């Protein structure tokens, strides 16, 4: 009985990473092939369109920005929301004002 319990515990630990971990794509770094393989309702043409839009218009700031790609709408995003993420987006450059000099009396 103990051997069976040990076997089941060991088996559970070995197998669990395969069914627990799901692939999550960073839409700012994923390739067309990764989009095609992972996303529901996205084939080769839409996957390529996502990559081309990203190259032309810059990184996506949110998952919802995928709507700017022709053929990708709210329904496609909703089906895939748990499979996609937006990685680090470069911060916008903000001009910093020069330091104020104290007035001399």
Coordinates of C-alpha atoms in Angstrom, one line a residue:
X1 CA 0.0 0.0 0.0
X2 CA 2.8 2.4 0.9
X3 CA 4.6 1.7 -2.3
X4 CA 1.4 2.5 -4.3
X5 CA 1.0 5.8 -2.5
X6 CA 4.7 6.7 -3.1
X7 CA 4.3 5.8 -6.8
X8 CA 1.1 7.9 -7.1
X9 CA 2.7 10.9 -5.4
X10 CA 5.9 10.7 -7.5
X11 CA 3.8 10.2 -10.7
X12 CA 1.7 13.2 -9.8
X13 CA 4.7 15.4 -9.2
X14 CA 6.3 14.4 -12.5
X15 CA 3.2 14.8 -14.6
X16 CA 1.7 17.9 -13.1
X17 CA 4.0 20.5 -14.7
X18 CA 2.8 19.3 -18.1
X19 CA -0.9 19.9 -17.5
X20 CA -0.7 22.7 -15.0
X21 CA 1.5 25.1 -17.0
X22 CA -0.1 26.6 -20.0
X23 CA 1.9 28.6 -22.6
X24 CA 1.4 32.3 -22.3
X25 CA 2.6 34.4 -25.2
X26 CA 4.0 37.9 -24.9
X27 CA 2.4 39.5 -27.9
X28 CA 5.3 41.9 -28.1
X29 CA 7.9 39.2 -28.7
X30 CA 6.0 36.2 -30.1
X31 CA 6.6 35.0 -33.6
X32 CA 3.9 34.4 -36.2
X33 CA 4.5 30.6 -35.7
X34 CA 3.9 30.9 -32.0
X35 CA 0.6 32.9 -32.6
X36 CA -0.5 30.3 -35.1
X37 CA 0.2 27.4 -32.8
X38 CA -1.2 28.8 -29.6
X39 CA -4.1 31.1 -30.3
X40 CA -7.7 30.0 -31.0
X41 CA -9.1 31.4 -34.2
X42 CA -5.7 32.8 -35.4
X43 CA -4.2 31.1 -38.4
X44 CA -1.0 31.8 -40.4
X45 CA -2.4 34.9 -42.1
X46 CA -3.7 36.6 -38.9
X47 CA -0.6 35.6 -37.1
X48 CA 1.6 37.3 -39.7
X49 CA -0.7 40.3 -39.7
X50 CA -0.1 40.7 -35.9
X51 CA 3.7 40.6 -36.3
X52 CA 3.6 43.1 -39.2
X53 CA 1.4 45.5 -37.3
X54 CA 3.7 45.3 -34.3
X55 CA 6.7 46.0 -36.5
X56 CA 5.0 48.9 -38.3
X57 CA 3.2 50.5 -35.3
X58 CA 5.3 49.6 -32.4
X59 CA 4.7 47.4 -29.4
X60 CA 1.2 46.7 -28.0
X61 CA 0.5 48.5 -24.7
X62 CA -2.3 46.1 -23.7
X63 CA -3.9 42.9 -24.9
X64 CA -6.8 44.9 -26.2
X65 CA -4.5 46.7 -28.6
X66 CA -4.7 43.6 -30.8
X67 CA -8.0 45.0 -32.1
X68 CA -5.9 47.4 -34.3
X69 CA -4.9 44.3 -36.4
X70 CA -7.4 43.6 -39.2
X71 CA -9.2 40.4 -38.5
X72 CA -8.7 40.4 -34.8
X73 CA -11.7 41.6 -32.8
X74 CA -13.1 41.4 -29.3
X75 CA -14.3 37.8 -29.7
X76 CA -10.9 36.6 -30.7
X77 CA -9.2 38.4 -27.9
X78 CA -11.8 37.1 -25.4
X79 CA -11.1 33.5 -26.5
X80 CA -7.4 33.9 -26.0
X81 CA -7.1 36.4 -23.1
X82 CA -5.7 33.7 -20.8
X83 CA -3.1 32.7 -23.3
X84 CA -1.6 36.2 -24.0
X85 CA 0.2 38.9 -22.1
X86 CA 2.0 42.1 -22.8
X87 CA 5.6 42.1 -21.6
X88 CA 7.5 45.1 -20.7
X89 CA 6.6 48.0 -22.9
X90 CA 9.4 50.6 -23.2
X91 CA 8.4 53.7 -21.1
X92 CA 7.5 56.8 -22.9
X93 CA 10.2 59.4 -22.8
X94 CA 9.2 62.3 -20.6
X95 CA 11.1 65.5 -20.7
X96 CA 12.3 66.5 -17.3
X97 CA 12.3 70.2 -16.6
X98 CA 15.7 71.7 -15.6
X99 CA 16.3 72.1 -11.9
X100 CA 15.3 75.5 -10.6
X101 CA 18.2 77.5 -9.4
X102 CA 17.8 79.2 -6.1
X103 CA 17.5 83.0 -6.4
X104 CA 20.5 84.9 -5.3
X105 CA 19.8 87.9 -3.1

